[in-house]
Amino acid sequence: MKECEERTVICENVTVKDGRLRFAGQDCGELARRFGTPVYLYDEDRLRANCRRFVSAVKRAFGEGGFVLYASKAAAFRQMYRIAGSEGLGTDVVSCGEIAAAQAAGFDLSNAFFHSNNKTDADIAYAMDRGVGYFVVDCSEELFALAVAAAERGIRQKVLLRITPGIDPHTHAAVRTGQVDSKFGSAIETGRAEEMTRLALSLRNLELAGFHCHIGSQIFTADPFVRAARIMTDFAADMRDALGYTAKIIDLGGGIGVRYVEDQPSCDPGEIIGEMAAAMNERCAERGLPLPRVAIEPGRAIAADAGMTLYTAGSVKRIPGYKSYVSVDGGMTDNPRFALYGSPYTVIAAEKADEECSERFSVVGRCCESGDIIGENIPLPPSVGRGDVIACLTTGAYHFSMSSNYNRVCRPPVVMLKSGGAYLAVKAQTPEDLLRGEV
Ligand code: LLP
């Protein structure tokens, strides 16, 4: 029998052999039958490799003081915190829910950075009482509230200020955050960032640890990151000159892009981080500023290509002269990213991966909404039909975490693949789970 070559699709952990799609070396058709569909799959080795890639790039670029925070909004179930923690990453959290999940996973919360542009008094109390290490502060109201809460507890709370460097990274408007008119942070340009620095330094129960920025997400080129690094370093030097305050930490946020479809580039985080470090070193030398500890906060680049979603096709509908649909047993409830951002995906009939994809389909979900779309114009084999396993690639970031129960559809389980085996990380929701808490 002729041995078929194994070919790679999008990312090296996704391959096709003998017409069958494999993820992390395992057969997707068999996984679909074993765990049911829809199912979120995660490749634990890939997650760990992504974590290590960032840690080594950051240490190489910024020295031993450099550190990586996993932006857990990308996928915030317990096992993700365990994996990130065991690889030496801290974490970025944005809600009590994420703090609770991290804590339940045994994550060291002194390495947690609490973001969010509007933390309530209850959020602040929850986080402080659990020993969250750093608050990344967005506004003066939060500074005052933190100072009061810290005084009540007799502690000095470490904080960073979220600074808006005034950069438009030319990514989707909904995930752009670094421009002056952003809802996030204090702009350098308007003088607000300096006012916030003065205020933070004047509050006795707060310890200003440094500055943070995050310019946006799904950015493919080094240039906006390099500009942000330069602007933040200059800002830190300006604050040293104006106020005699030297920042210990500069956190440059996340945002490195990930390849979802063939015509997108794949980014090398090491290269981008190296360029950021070169810019910072240069500015620090010019301004006589000691290099602070530098943090990077990747979410998507850690989780996205470690994930895949499997569905089962139901109906196939051809409307002659118009378009054709394949409906799957999930949709916008487990993946709202097409509906929100028009994000493109690579979709493959997992057990027909070598059949010629000579027809184009809209792959749609099961919700009562026409915008419930996984992908438009998806090439699939004409034989695609009920019962076929349909794989959507690169779904490890912002899928589980953005899933919803619209139409009371239950969230799929999360299955981790590891060394040829598989284990359940999150159980599938049941209709009874959804009713819990209702009178
Ligand atoms: N740090 C901060 C403060 C952030 O707000 C974010 C993402 C990150 C780090 C991580 O960014 P990443 O490395 O994942 O690009 N739901 C959107 C993405 C929203 C990103 C929000 N903030 C999506 O599905 O594309």
mmCIF file with all atom_site columns, C-alpha atoms in Angstrom, residues 266-339:
data_model
loop_
_atom_site.group_PDB
_atom_site.id
_atom_site.type_symbol
_atom_site.label_atom_id
_atom_site.label_alt_id
_atom_site.label_comp_id
_atom_site.label_asym_id
_atom_site.label_entity_id
_atom_site.label_seq_id
_atom_site.pdbx_PDB_ins_code
_atom_site.Cartn_x
_atom_site.Cartn_y
_atom_site.Cartn_z
_atom_site.occupancy
_atom_site.B_iso_or_equiv
_atom_site.pdbx_formal_charge
_atom_site.auth_seq_id
_atom_site.auth_comp_id
_atom_site.auth_asym_id
_atom_site.auth_atom_id
_atom_site.pdbx_PDB_model_num
ATOM 1  C CA . SER A 1 266 ? 2.725   33.782 10.984 1.00 0.00 ? 266 SER A CA 1
ATOM 2  C CA . CYS A 1 267 ? 4.395   36.037 13.519 1.00 0.00 ? 267 CYS A CA 1
ATOM 3  C CA . ASP A 1 268 ? 7.630   35.300 15.292 1.00 0.00 ? 268 ASP A CA 1
ATOM 4  C CA . PRO A 1 269 ? 7.127   36.640 18.849 1.00 0.00 ? 269 PRO A CA 1
ATOM 5  C CA . GLY A 1 270 ? 10.868  36.350 19.498 1.00 0.00 ? 270 GLY A CA 1
ATOM 6  C CA . GLU A 1 271 ? 11.601  38.721 16.652 1.00 0.00 ? 271 GLU A CA 1
ATOM 7  C CA . ILE A 1 272 ? 8.971   41.280 17.698 1.00 0.00 ? 272 ILE A CA 1
ATOM 8  C CA . ILE A 1 273 ? 10.038  41.149 21.349 1.00 0.00 ? 273 ILE A CA 1
ATOM 9  C CA . GLY A 1 274 ? 13.680  41.486 20.291 1.00 0.00 ? 274 GLY A CA 1
ATOM 10 C CA . GLU A 1 275 ? 12.853  44.634 18.322 1.00 0.00 ? 275 GLU A CA 1
ATOM 11 C CA . MET A 1 276 ? 10.912  46.068 21.269 1.00 0.00 ? 276 MET A CA 1
ATOM 12 C CA . ALA A 1 277 ? 13.889  45.450 23.541 1.00 0.00 ? 277 ALA A CA 1
ATOM 13 C CA . ALA A 1 278 ? 16.311  47.064 21.103 1.00 0.00 ? 278 ALA A CA 1
ATOM 14 C CA . ALA A 1 279 ? 14.134  50.203 21.000 1.00 0.00 ? 279 ALA A CA 1
ATOM 15 C CA . MET A 1 280 ? 13.839  50.307 24.781 1.00 0.00 ? 280 MET A CA 1
ATOM 16 C CA . ASN A 1 281 ? 17.537  49.764 25.387 1.00 0.00 ? 281 ASN A CA 1
ATOM 17 C CA . GLU A 1 282 ? 18.323  52.544 22.978 1.00 0.00 ? 282 GLU A CA 1
ATOM 18 C CA . ARG A 1 283 ? 15.900  54.993 24.593 1.00 0.00 ? 283 ARG A CA 1
ATOM 19 C CA . CYS A 1 284 ? 17.038  54.025 28.112 1.00 0.00 ? 284 CYS A CA 1
ATOM 20 C CA . ALA A 1 285 ? 20.675  54.618 27.159 1.00 0.00 ? 285 ALA A CA 1
ATOM 21 C CA . GLU A 1 286 ? 19.858  57.970 25.544 1.00 0.00 ? 286 GLU A CA 1
ATOM 22 C CA . ARG A 1 287 ? 17.851  59.146 28.535 1.00 0.00 ? 287 ARG A CA 1
ATOM 23 C CA . GLY A 1 288 ? 20.099  57.634 31.209 1.00 0.00 ? 288 GLY A CA 1
ATOM 24 C CA . LEU A 1 289 ? 17.213  55.562 32.527 1.00 0.00 ? 289 LEU A CA 1
ATOM 25 C CA . PRO A 1 290 ? 17.924  52.160 34.113 1.00 0.00 ? 290 PRO A CA 1
ATOM 26 C CA . LEU A 1 291 ? 16.126  49.417 32.128 1.00 0.00 ? 291 LEU A CA 1
ATOM 27 C CA . PRO A 1 292 ? 13.017  48.570 34.148 1.00 0.00 ? 292 PRO A CA 1
ATOM 28 C CA . ARG A 1 293 ? 11.619  45.065 34.509 1.00 0.00 ? 293 ARG A CA 1
ATOM 29 C CA . VAL A 1 294 ? 9.595   44.521 31.345 1.00 0.00 ? 294 VAL A CA 1
ATOM 30 C CA . ALA A 1 295 ? 6.429   42.435 31.086 1.00 0.00 ? 295 ALA A CA 1
ATOM 31 C CA . ILE A 1 296 ? 4.643   41.130 27.983 1.00 0.00 ? 296 ILE A CA 1
ATOM 32 C CA . GLU A 1 297 ? 1.026   39.921 28.175 1.00 0.00 ? 297 GLU A CA 1
ATOM 33 C CA . PRO A 1 298 ? 0.187   37.497 25.365 1.00 0.00 ? 298 PRO A CA 1
ATOM 34 C CA . GLY A 1 299 ? -3.223  35.870 25.280 1.00 0.00 ? 299 GLY A CA 1
ATOM 35 C CA . ARG A 1 300 ? -4.023  34.887 21.712 1.00 0.00 ? 300 ARG A CA 1
ATOM 36 C CA . ALA A 1 301 ? -0.447  33.934 20.868 1.00 0.00 ? 301 ALA A CA 1
ATOM 37 C CA . ILE A 1 302 ? -0.404  31.470 23.784 1.00 0.00 ? 302 ILE A CA 1
ATOM 38 C CA . ALA A 1 303 ? -3.800  29.876 23.301 1.00 0.00 ? 303 ALA A CA 1
ATOM 39 C CA . ALA A 1 304 ? -5.128  30.275 19.743 1.00 0.00 ? 304 ALA A CA 1
ATOM 40 C CA . ASP A 1 305 ? -3.180  27.713 17.753 1.00 0.00 ? 305 ASP A CA 1
ATOM 41 C CA . ALA A 1 306 ? -3.350  25.256 20.653 1.00 0.00 ? 306 ALA A CA 1
ATOM 42 C CA . GLY A 1 307 ? -7.104  24.973 20.072 1.00 0.00 ? 307 GLY A CA 1
ATOM 43 C CA . MET A 1 308 ? -9.497  23.454 17.572 1.00 0.00 ? 308 MET A CA 1
ATOM 44 C CA . THR A 1 309 ? -13.278 23.005 17.566 1.00 0.00 ? 309 THR A CA 1
ATOM 45 C CA . LEU A 1 310 ? -14.963 19.916 16.140 1.00 0.00 ? 310 LEU A CA 1
ATOM 46 C CA . TYR A 1 311 ? -18.552 19.985 14.946 1.00 0.00 ? 311 TYR A CA 1
ATOM 47 C CA . THR A 1 312 ? -20.837 17.577 13.141 1.00 0.00 ? 312 THR A CA 1
ATOM 48 C CA . ALA A 1 313 ? -22.552 18.658 9.948  1.00 0.00 ? 313 ALA A CA 1
ATOM 49 C CA . GLY A 1 314 ? -26.345 18.437 9.875  1.00 0.00 ? 314 GLY A CA 1
ATOM 50 C CA . SER A 1 315 ? -28.126 19.855 6.878  1.00 0.00 ? 315 SER A CA 1
ATOM 51 C CA . VAL A 1 316 ? -26.618 20.850 3.558  1.00 0.00 ? 316 VAL A CA 1
ATOM 52 C CA . LYS A 1 317 ? -28.738 23.303 1.632  1.00 0.00 ? 317 LYS A CA 1
ATOM 53 C CA . ARG A 1 318 ? -28.025 24.459 -1.915 1.00 0.00 ? 318 ARG A CA 1
ATOM 54 C CA . ILE A 1 319 ? -29.934 27.443 -3.250 1.00 0.00 ? 319 ILE A CA 1
ATOM 55 C CA . PRO A 1 320 ? -29.227 27.307 -6.994 1.00 0.00 ? 320 PRO A CA 1
ATOM 56 C CA . GLY A 1 321 ? -27.927 30.579 -8.345 1.00 0.00 ? 321 GLY A CA 1
ATOM 57 C CA . TYR A 1 322 ? -27.364 31.930 -4.814 1.00 0.00 ? 322 TYR A CA 1
ATOM 58 C CA . LYS A 1 323 ? -25.375 30.090 -2.217 1.00 0.00 ? 323 LYS A CA 1
ATOM 59 C CA . SER A 1 324 ? -24.959 26.852 -0.317 1.00 0.00 ? 324 SER A CA 1
ATOM 60 C CA . TYR A 1 325 ? -25.004 26.213 3.402  1.00 0.00 ? 325 TYR A CA 1
ATOM 61 C CA . VAL A 1 326 ? -23.611 23.564 5.715  1.00 0.00 ? 326 VAL A CA 1
ATOM 62 C CA . SER A 1 327 ? -25.157 23.732 9.182  1.00 0.00 ? 327 SER A CA 1
ATOM 63 C CA . VAL A 1 328 ? -23.162 22.472 12.139 1.00 0.00 ? 328 VAL A CA 1
ATOM 64 C CA . ASP A 1 329 ? -24.156 21.573 15.697 1.00 0.00 ? 329 ASP A CA 1
ATOM 65 C CA . GLY A 1 330 ? -22.488 24.648 17.261 1.00 0.00 ? 330 GLY A CA 1
ATOM 66 C CA . GLY A 1 331 ? -22.052 28.192 16.023 1.00 0.00 ? 331 GLY A CA 1
ATOM 67 C CA . MET A 1 332 ? -22.004 31.710 17.412 1.00 0.00 ? 332 MET A CA 1
ATOM 68 C CA . THR A 1 333 ? -22.548 30.384 20.925 1.00 0.00 ? 333 THR A CA 1
ATOM 69 C CA . ASP A 1 334 ? -19.140 28.675 20.941 1.00 0.00 ? 334 ASP A CA 1
ATOM 70 C CA . ASN A 1 335 ? -17.539 31.039 18.421 1.00 0.00 ? 335 ASN A CA 1
ATOM 71 C CA . PRO A 1 336 ? -18.918 34.572 18.207 1.00 0.00 ? 336 PRO A CA 1
ATOM 72 C CA . ARG A 1 337 ? -15.843 35.932 16.409 1.00 0.00 ? 337 ARG A CA 1
ATOM 73 C CA . PHE A 1 338 ? -17.243 35.935 12.879 1.00 0.00 ? 338 PHE A CA 1
ATOM 74 C CA . ALA A 1 339 ? -20.405 37.666 14.092 1.00 0.00 ? 339 ALA A CA 1
#
